[in-house]
Amino acid sequence: MPVRFIGIDPNTGGGGSPSVFLDEEQRELLIQGWDLPPEKLALLGSTEWVAGHAVGIPPGENVVRIPLRMISILRKACDDAERAGLC
């Protein structure tokens, strides 16, 4: 099974809530979250360099928000990936 559901926002009322998946075939975590508001997205659009890396969001990439209450779900996804020998 290449993509496995790990968990969903525990405060969901149903529907499209933040979720975490593990793509074992591609060796990636997939994060479903809320769109970032334009004013916060603009803060990330800087062209400054931090530790040798350009700050900003290049074409083909995006940022989503998930609540901190989902940290345990993210940990589970990371633990599952390590146990499966994916990293």
XYZ file of C-alpha atoms in Angstrom:
87
model
C 0.000 0.000 0.000
C 1.914 3.072 -1.207
C -0.066 5.781 0.657
C -1.201 5.118 4.202
C -3.460 7.346 6.308
C -1.799 8.155 9.656
C -4.200 10.529 11.381
C -6.580 13.466 11.242
C -6.992 16.601 13.343
C -8.594 15.320 16.566
C -10.869 18.367 16.688
C -12.381 17.732 13.283
C -16.112 17.978 12.858
C -15.856 15.802 9.770
C -14.964 16.705 6.215
C -11.707 18.198 4.974
C -9.607 18.567 8.070
C -5.822 18.578 8.366
C -4.522 15.046 7.928
C -1.200 13.219 7.708
C -0.357 10.389 5.307
C 2.769 8.312 4.712
C 3.721 7.597 1.089
C 5.930 4.552 1.481
C 6.687 4.242 -2.224
C 7.974 7.820 -2.563
C 9.284 7.924 1.029
C 7.402 11.122 1.843
C 5.015 12.495 4.438
C 1.912 14.009 2.865
C 0.337 16.820 4.848
C -3.182 18.056 4.177
C -3.770 21.408 5.817
C -5.371 24.796 5.565
C -4.228 27.400 3.042
C -1.912 30.006 4.443
C -3.532 33.473 4.550
C -2.020 35.865 1.968
C -0.543 38.154 4.644
C 1.409 35.265 6.195
C 2.364 33.881 2.797
C 3.832 37.311 1.961
C 6.103 37.038 5.027
C 7.580 33.862 3.568
C 8.091 35.408 0.139
C 11.268 37.206 1.126
C 14.381 36.857 -1.002
C 16.679 36.864 2.014
C 19.220 34.098 2.493
C 19.311 32.120 5.721
C 22.105 29.607 6.327
C 22.907 29.553 2.599
C 19.301 28.918 1.549
C 16.998 31.401 -0.148
C 13.957 32.131 1.982
C 10.747 32.043 0.012
C 8.483 29.593 -1.741
C 9.713 28.541 -5.169
C 7.408 27.491 -8.002
C 6.008 24.011 -7.490
C 6.012 24.296 -3.700
C 3.430 25.520 -1.191
C 2.873 25.922 2.538
C -0.068 24.567 4.528
C -1.033 25.095 8.163
C -1.806 22.355 10.642
C -2.607 22.797 14.349
C -0.007 22.004 16.994
C -2.450 19.526 18.515
C -1.433 17.242 15.627
C 2.190 16.914 16.774
C 1.570 13.394 18.084
C 0.192 12.386 14.667
C 3.279 13.776 12.928
C 5.484 11.885 15.398
C 3.577 8.686 14.641
C 4.119 9.203 10.900
C 7.850 9.730 11.460
C 8.076 6.706 13.776
C 6.189 4.527 11.272
C 8.529 5.621 8.474
C 11.601 4.803 10.582
C 10.226 1.404 11.600
C 9.529 0.608 7.942
C 13.159 1.476 7.119
C 12.153 4.335 4.839
C 14.612 6.877 6.218
